Amino acid sequence: MTDPRITKLAENLINNALALKAGENILIETTDTPDEVSTELIKAVEKVGGNAFVRNSKAAGKLSEGCRQHRRQGNQDHPCAGRLQAQVRQYRRRDRRFRAQGRSRRH
């Protein structure tokens, strides 16, 4: 069971601090945070109607597993149908841009 304080924090961040609106995109990039935080942020973004892009391998795996289930059922109209491919394309474009500038994203 998720701690209600984490749920409340995620809702406050998305609704109040960021004032995310339906159709807007957001990149959730987490390090050294529990998976519940990322999961609750994703839920809060979807509740508003936004599109969450995640950069945390564990949380992204959970999200993409749900998307795989929708694809197996043949539900191509579901919002997550192309989300994973869009994330991969976005990261590849960013990598090419950084390399063209002679920089590296790696720390």
PDB file of C-alpha atoms in Angstrom, residues 29 55 91-92 94-96 98-99 102-107:
ATOM      1  CA  GLU A  29      13.649  12.192 -14.104  1.00  0.00           C
ATOM      2  CA  ARG A  55      13.670   8.466 -16.869  1.00  0.00           C
ATOM      3  CA  TYR A  91      16.419  10.217 -26.149  1.00  0.00           C
ATOM      4  CA  ARG A  92      18.126   9.313 -29.430  1.00  0.00           C
ATOM      5  CA  ARG A  94      18.957  14.333 -27.607  1.00  0.00           C
ATOM      6  CA  ASP A  95      22.024  12.086 -27.773  1.00  0.00           C
ATOM      7  CA  ARG A  96      22.702  13.084 -31.393  1.00  0.00           C
ATOM      8  CA  PHE A  98      24.756  16.480 -27.580  1.00  0.00           C
ATOM      9  CA  ARG A  99      27.298  14.565 -29.641  1.00  0.00           C
ATOM     10  CA  GLY A 102      30.890  17.753 -28.687  1.00  0.00           C
ATOM     11  CA  ARG A 103      29.336  17.210 -25.272  1.00  0.00           C
ATOM     12  CA  SER A 104      28.445  14.072 -23.390  1.00  0.00           C
ATOM     13  CA  ARG A 105      25.399  13.484 -21.225  1.00  0.00           C
ATOM     14  CA  ARG A 106      27.349  11.114 -19.041  1.00  0.00           C
ATOM     15  CA  HIS A 107      28.688  12.541 -15.788  1.00  0.00           C
TER      16      HIS A 107
END
